[in-house]
């Protein structure tokens, strides 16, 4: 797969952003408490970017291969109504979500960090990767953040989408991010 070979959807036309959690909204490390519960750290800038995107009318969903009460709580706090956890087929999950919202997949974007998400990348109109993503994911991405996952990478993409929707940018670009 090579998303970079496909022409990316203009950022201004994105109607739904699908977020991976581990490695995208977090730094990818898993911390386990004394009772075996997984603890996660989320960056406030990513959260604010998500809130701004939602307020602008862009749908945001979270789809994760793992289950986490911390992730569910964070998404609820941000106003993200749809979170799919323990997901084995993210493409099917996004197809179902997008169909309910009457949004074609070509009007969707995703942000990912690792190779299990490459089928999701090829199913959407705009595929983004965090700076510290696996090299194959970076090569397949239309856009790569300047910052690593969990440290503001999602905010970068949210800001780029918001700028495009405001008419200040029409191509896939970010302030410091690399467009592919």
PDB file of C-alpha atoms in Angstrom:
ATOM      1  CA  UNK A   1       0.000   0.000   0.000  1.00  0.00           C
ATOM      2  CA  UNK A   2       1.164   3.527  -0.647  1.00  0.00           C
ATOM      3  CA  UNK A   3      -1.295   6.235   0.391  1.00  0.00           C
ATOM      4  CA  UNK A   4       1.303   8.765  -0.675  1.00  0.00           C
ATOM      5  CA  UNK A   5       0.725   7.648  -4.289  1.00  0.00           C
ATOM      6  CA  UNK A   6      -2.988   8.512  -4.035  1.00  0.00           C
ATOM      7  CA  UNK A   7      -3.991  12.133  -4.177  1.00  0.00           C
ATOM      8  CA  UNK A   8      -5.052  13.112  -0.669  1.00  0.00           C
ATOM      9  CA  UNK A   9      -8.417  14.617   0.108  1.00  0.00           C
ATOM     10  CA  UNK A  10      -8.162  18.349   0.722  1.00  0.00           C
ATOM     11  CA  UNK A  11      -8.051  19.023   4.455  1.00  0.00           C
ATOM     12  CA  UNK A  12     -10.996  21.408   4.085  1.00  0.00           C
ATOM     13  CA  UNK A  13     -13.214  18.524   2.916  1.00  0.00           C
ATOM     14  CA  UNK A  14     -12.591  16.196   5.874  1.00  0.00           C
ATOM     15  CA  UNK A  15     -15.869  15.455   7.648  1.00  0.00           C
ATOM     16  CA  UNK A  16     -14.711  12.742  10.047  1.00  0.00           C
ATOM     17  CA  UNK A  17     -11.389  12.160  11.813  1.00  0.00           C
ATOM     18  CA  UNK A  18     -10.687   8.662  13.153  1.00  0.00           C
ATOM     19  CA  UNK A  19      -8.042   8.496  15.863  1.00  0.00           C
ATOM     20  CA  UNK A  20      -6.031   5.545  17.035  1.00  0.00           C
ATOM     21  CA  UNK A  21      -5.323   5.830  20.751  1.00  0.00           C
ATOM     22  CA  UNK A  22      -2.130   4.018  21.745  1.00  0.00           C
ATOM     23  CA  UNK A  23       0.817   5.695  20.031  1.00  0.00           C
ATOM     24  CA  UNK A  24      -1.321   8.536  18.643  1.00  0.00           C
ATOM     25  CA  UNK A  25      -3.157  10.103  21.575  1.00  0.00           C
ATOM     26  CA  UNK A  26      -0.612   8.548  23.933  1.00  0.00           C
ATOM     27  CA  UNK A  27       3.122   8.015  23.550  1.00  0.00           C
ATOM     28  CA  UNK A  28       2.492   4.305  23.023  1.00  0.00           C
ATOM     29  CA  UNK A  29       3.890   3.179  26.333  1.00  0.00           C
ATOM     30  CA  UNK A  30       1.641   1.219  28.687  1.00  0.00           C
ATOM     31  CA  UNK A  31       1.872   1.735  32.432  1.00  0.00           C
ATOM     32  CA  UNK A  32       0.300  -0.874  34.692  1.00  0.00           C
ATOM     33  CA  UNK A  33      -0.870  -0.092  38.208  1.00  0.00           C
ATOM     34  CA  UNK A  34      -0.657  -2.480  41.149  1.00  0.00           C
ATOM     35  CA  UNK A  35      -4.024  -4.049  40.311  1.00  0.00           C
ATOM     36  CA  UNK A  36      -3.079  -4.607  36.672  1.00  0.00           C
ATOM     37  CA  UNK A  37      -4.960  -1.604  35.348  1.00  0.00           C
ATOM     38  CA  UNK A  38      -3.400   0.167  32.383  1.00  0.00           C
ATOM     39  CA  UNK A  39      -2.651   3.835  32.920  1.00  0.00           C
ATOM     40  CA  UNK A  40      -2.382   6.247  30.005  1.00  0.00           C
ATOM     41  CA  UNK A  41      -1.111   9.797  29.640  1.00  0.00           C
ATOM     42  CA  UNK A  42      -2.885  12.182  27.263  1.00  0.00           C
ATOM     43  CA  UNK A  43      -1.629  15.593  26.162  1.00  0.00           C
ATOM     44  CA  UNK A  44      -3.916  18.556  26.835  1.00  0.00           C
ATOM     45  CA  UNK A  45      -3.048  20.164  23.483  1.00  0.00           C
ATOM     46  CA  UNK A  46      -4.379  17.132  21.617  1.00  0.00           C
ATOM     47  CA  UNK A  47      -7.549  17.357  23.681  1.00  0.00           C
ATOM     48  CA  UNK A  48      -8.038  21.032  22.932  1.00  0.00           C
ATOM     49  CA  UNK A  49      -7.505  20.407  19.221  1.00  0.00           C
ATOM     50  CA  UNK A  50     -10.164  17.686  19.291  1.00  0.00           C
ATOM     51  CA  UNK A  51     -12.603  20.038  21.027  1.00  0.00           C
ATOM     52  CA  UNK A  52     -11.947  22.758  18.452  1.00  0.00           C
ATOM     53  CA  UNK A  53     -12.447  20.303  15.597  1.00  0.00           C
ATOM     54  CA  UNK A  54     -15.728  19.053  17.066  1.00  0.00           C
ATOM     55  CA  UNK A  55     -16.916  22.643  17.529  1.00  0.00           C
ATOM     56  CA  UNK A  56     -16.183  23.322  13.844  1.00  0.00           C
ATOM     57  CA  UNK A  57     -18.513  20.494  12.797  1.00  0.00           C
ATOM     58  CA  UNK A  58     -15.950  17.773  12.053  1.00  0.00           C
ATOM     59  CA  UNK A  59     -16.882  14.417  13.575  1.00  0.00           C
ATOM     60  CA  UNK A  60     -14.184  12.762  15.684  1.00  0.00           C
ATOM     61  CA  UNK A  61     -14.137   9.085  16.623  1.00  0.00           C
ATOM     62  CA  UNK A  62     -11.607   6.916  18.436  1.00  0.00           C
ATOM     63  CA  UNK A  63     -10.935   3.336  17.342  1.00  0.00           C
ATOM     64  CA  UNK A  64      -8.514   1.214  19.341  1.00  0.00           C
ATOM     65  CA  UNK A  65      -7.345  -2.362  19.274  1.00  0.00           C
ATOM     66  CA  UNK A  66      -7.057  -2.304  23.070  1.00  0.00           C
ATOM     67  CA  UNK A  67      -9.632  -1.710  25.789  1.00  0.00           C
ATOM     68  CA  UNK A  68      -9.045   1.053  28.302  1.00  0.00           C
ATOM     69  CA  UNK A  69     -11.328   2.723  30.797  1.00  0.00           C
ATOM     70  CA  UNK A  70      -8.867   5.642  30.866  1.00  0.00           C
ATOM     71  CA  UNK A  71      -9.244   6.142  27.112  1.00  0.00           C
ATOM     72  CA  UNK A  72     -13.041   5.945  27.349  1.00  0.00           C
ATOM     73  CA  UNK A  73     -13.054   8.508  30.157  1.00  0.00           C
ATOM     74  CA  UNK A  74     -10.775  10.877  28.228  1.00  0.00           C
ATOM     75  CA  UNK A  75     -12.893  10.651  25.080  1.00  0.00           C
ATOM     76  CA  UNK A  76     -16.087  11.308  27.072  1.00  0.00           C
ATOM     77  CA  UNK A  77     -14.411  14.302  28.709  1.00  0.00           C
ATOM     78  CA  UNK A  78     -13.564  15.717  25.266  1.00  0.00           C
ATOM     79  CA  UNK A  79     -17.058  15.162  23.868  1.00  0.00           C
ATOM     80  CA  UNK A  80     -16.092  12.318  21.526  1.00  0.00           C
ATOM     81  CA  UNK A  81     -19.290  10.278  21.448  1.00  0.00           C
ATOM     82  CA  UNK A  82     -18.009   7.292  19.483  1.00  0.00           C
ATOM     83  CA  UNK A  83     -15.191   5.147  20.795  1.00  0.00           C
ATOM     84  CA  UNK A  84     -14.659   1.590  19.609  1.00  0.00           C
ATOM     85  CA  UNK A  85     -12.331  -0.467  21.785  1.00  0.00           C
ATOM     86  CA  UNK A  86     -10.956  -3.982  21.437  1.00  0.00           C
ATOM     87  CA  UNK A  87     -11.433  -3.560  17.699  1.00  0.00           C
ATOM     88  CA  UNK A  88     -10.027  -6.275  15.440  1.00  0.00           C
ATOM     89  CA  UNK A  89     -11.170  -4.684  12.149  1.00  0.00           C
ATOM     90  CA  UNK A  90     -10.856  -0.911  12.191  1.00  0.00           C
ATOM     91  CA  UNK A  91     -11.895  -0.564   8.558  1.00  0.00           C
ATOM     92  CA  UNK A  92     -15.218  -2.325   9.228  1.00  0.00           C
ATOM     93  CA  UNK A  93     -15.708  -0.250  12.379  1.00  0.00           C
ATOM     94  CA  UNK A  94     -15.127   2.999  10.493  1.00  0.00           C
ATOM     95  CA  UNK A  95     -17.387   1.880   7.637  1.00  0.00           C
ATOM     96  CA  UNK A  96     -20.203   1.298  10.134  1.00  0.00           C
ATOM     97  CA  UNK A  97     -19.658   4.628  11.894  1.00  0.00           C
ATOM     98  CA  UNK A  98     -19.372   6.582   8.640  1.00  0.00           C
ATOM     99  CA  UNK A  99     -22.493   4.945   7.204  1.00  0.00           C
ATOM    100  CA  UNK A 100     -24.520   5.924  10.294  1.00  0.00           C
ATOM    101  CA  UNK A 101     -23.319   9.509   9.830  1.00  0.00           C
ATOM    102  CA  UNK A 102     -23.881   9.409   6.042  1.00  0.00           C
ATOM    103  CA  UNK A 103     -20.225  10.245   5.403  1.00  0.00           C
ATOM    104  CA  UNK A 104     -18.355   8.466   2.604  1.00  0.00           C
ATOM    105  CA  UNK A 105     -14.973   7.003   3.605  1.00  0.00           C
ATOM    106  CA  UNK A 106     -13.279   9.233   1.043  1.00  0.00           C
ATOM    107  CA  UNK A 107     -14.347  12.208   3.239  1.00  0.00           C
ATOM    108  CA  UNK A 108     -12.726  10.614   6.308  1.00  0.00           C
ATOM    109  CA  UNK A 109      -9.202  10.976   7.666  1.00  0.00           C
ATOM    110  CA  UNK A 110      -7.273   8.874  10.149  1.00  0.00           C
ATOM    111  CA  UNK A 111      -4.194   9.311  12.340  1.00  0.00           C
ATOM    112  CA  UNK A 112      -2.214   6.155  13.098  1.00  0.00           C
ATOM    113  CA  UNK A 113       1.204   4.978  14.221  1.00  0.00           C
ATOM    114  CA  UNK A 114       1.752   1.318  13.362  1.00  0.00           C
ATOM    115  CA  UNK A 115       1.401  -1.262  10.603  1.00  0.00           C
ATOM    116  CA  UNK A 116      -1.814  -2.938  11.833  1.00  0.00           C
ATOM    117  CA  UNK A 117      -3.557   0.319  10.873  1.00  0.00           C
ATOM    118  CA  UNK A 118      -2.337   0.403   7.272  1.00  0.00           C
ATOM    119  CA  UNK A 119      -5.622  -1.038   5.924  1.00  0.00           C
ATOM    120  CA  UNK A 120      -7.414   1.843   7.654  1.00  0.00           C
ATOM    121  CA  UNK A 121      -5.019   4.283   5.998  1.00  0.00           C
ATOM    122  CA  UNK A 122      -5.848   2.939   2.555  1.00  0.00           C
ATOM    123  CA  UNK A 123      -9.602   3.097   3.188  1.00  0.00           C
ATOM    124  CA  UNK A 124      -9.833   6.848   3.886  1.00  0.00           C
ATOM    125  CA  UNK A 125      -9.355   9.968   1.818  1.00  0.00           C
ATOM    126  CA  UNK A 126      -6.604  11.380   4.016  1.00  0.00           C
ATOM    127  CA  UNK A 127      -4.114   9.215   5.935  1.00  0.00           C
ATOM    128  CA  UNK A 128      -1.922  10.822   8.590  1.00  0.00           C
ATOM    129  CA  UNK A 129       0.862   9.414  10.728  1.00  0.00           C
ATOM    130  CA  UNK A 130       2.565  10.628  13.874  1.00  0.00           C
ATOM    131  CA  UNK A 131       6.262  11.546  13.632  1.00  0.00           C
ATOM    132  CA  UNK A 132       7.421   8.437  15.474  1.00  0.00           C
ATOM    133  CA  UNK A 133       5.240   6.018  13.517  1.00  0.00           C
ATOM    134  CA  UNK A 134       6.645   2.846  12.008  1.00  0.00           C
ATOM    135  CA  UNK A 135       8.646   3.651   8.824  1.00  0.00           C
ATOM    136  CA  UNK A 136       6.164   1.785   6.602  1.00  0.00           C
ATOM    137  CA  UNK A 137       3.318   3.868   8.024  1.00  0.00           C
ATOM    138  CA  UNK A 138       5.247   7.087   7.436  1.00  0.00           C
ATOM    139  CA  UNK A 139       5.882   6.093   3.805  1.00  0.00           C
ATOM    140  CA  UNK A 140       2.181   5.321   3.310  1.00  0.00           C
ATOM    141  CA  UNK A 141       0.933   8.556   4.877  1.00  0.00           C
ATOM    142  CA  UNK A 142      -0.289  11.642   3.051  1.00  0.00           C
ATOM    143  CA  UNK A 143       0.850  13.754   6.012  1.00  0.00           C
ATOM    144  CA  UNK A 144       3.240  13.223   8.933  1.00  0.00           C
ATOM    145  CA  UNK A 145       3.216  15.301  12.106  1.00  0.00           C
ATOM    146  CA  UNK A 146       6.330  17.049  13.322  1.00  0.00           C
ATOM    147  CA  UNK A 147       5.764  15.816  16.875  1.00  0.00           C
ATOM    148  CA  UNK A 148       5.525  12.251  18.173  1.00  0.00           C
ATOM    149  CA  UNK A 149       2.322  10.563  19.256  1.00  0.00           C
ATOM    150  CA  UNK A 150       1.014  11.667  22.623  1.00  0.00           C
ATOM    151  CA  UNK A 151       2.907  14.958  22.484  1.00  0.00           C
ATOM    152  CA  UNK A 152       0.667  17.151  20.336  1.00  0.00           C
ATOM    153  CA  UNK A 153       0.643  15.334  16.986  1.00  0.00           C
ATOM    154  CA  UNK A 154      -3.161  15.227  16.875  1.00  0.00           C
ATOM    155  CA  UNK A 155      -3.321  18.950  17.650  1.00  0.00           C
ATOM    156  CA  UNK A 156      -1.092  19.639  14.636  1.00  0.00           C
ATOM    157  CA  UNK A 157      -3.524  17.871  12.324  1.00  0.00           C
ATOM    158  CA  UNK A 158      -6.561  19.477  13.981  1.00  0.00           C
ATOM    159  CA  UNK A 159      -5.001  22.910  13.478  1.00  0.00           C
ATOM    160  CA  UNK A 160      -4.209  22.139   9.828  1.00  0.00           C
ATOM    161  CA  UNK A 161      -7.809  21.010   9.211  1.00  0.00           C
ATOM    162  CA  UNK A 162      -9.183  24.104  10.953  1.00  0.00           C
ATOM    163  CA  UNK A 163      -6.933  26.409   8.909  1.00  0.00           C
ATOM    164  CA  UNK A 164      -8.076  24.701   5.709  1.00  0.00           C
ATOM    165  CA  UNK A 165     -11.737  24.964   6.702  1.00  0.00           C
ATOM    166  CA  UNK A 166     -11.231  28.650   7.419  1.00  0.00           C
ATOM    167  CA  UNK A 167      -9.987  29.080   3.862  1.00  0.00           C
ATOM    168  CA  UNK A 168      -6.394  29.887   4.752  1.00  0.00           C
ATOM    169  CA  UNK A 169      -5.081  26.644   3.272  1.00  0.00           C
ATOM    170  CA  UNK A 170      -6.496  24.293   0.687  1.00  0.00           C
ATOM    171  CA  UNK A 171      -3.802  21.671   0.370  1.00  0.00           C
ATOM    172  CA  UNK A 172      -2.643  19.023   2.810  1.00  0.00           C
ATOM    173  CA  UNK A 173      -0.114  20.949   4.871  1.00  0.00           C
ATOM    174  CA  UNK A 174       0.782  21.715   8.448  1.00  0.00           C
ATOM    175  CA  UNK A 175       2.893  24.358  10.126  1.00  0.00           C
ATOM    176  CA  UNK A 176       5.874  22.141  10.809  1.00  0.00           C
ATOM    177  CA  UNK A 177       4.550  18.853   9.515  1.00  0.00           C
ATOM    178  CA  UNK A 178       5.803  17.165   6.414  1.00  0.00           C
ATOM    179  CA  UNK A 179       3.270  16.761   3.637  1.00  0.00           C
ATOM    180  CA  UNK A 180       3.713  13.700   1.471  1.00  0.00           C
TER     181      UNK A 180
END
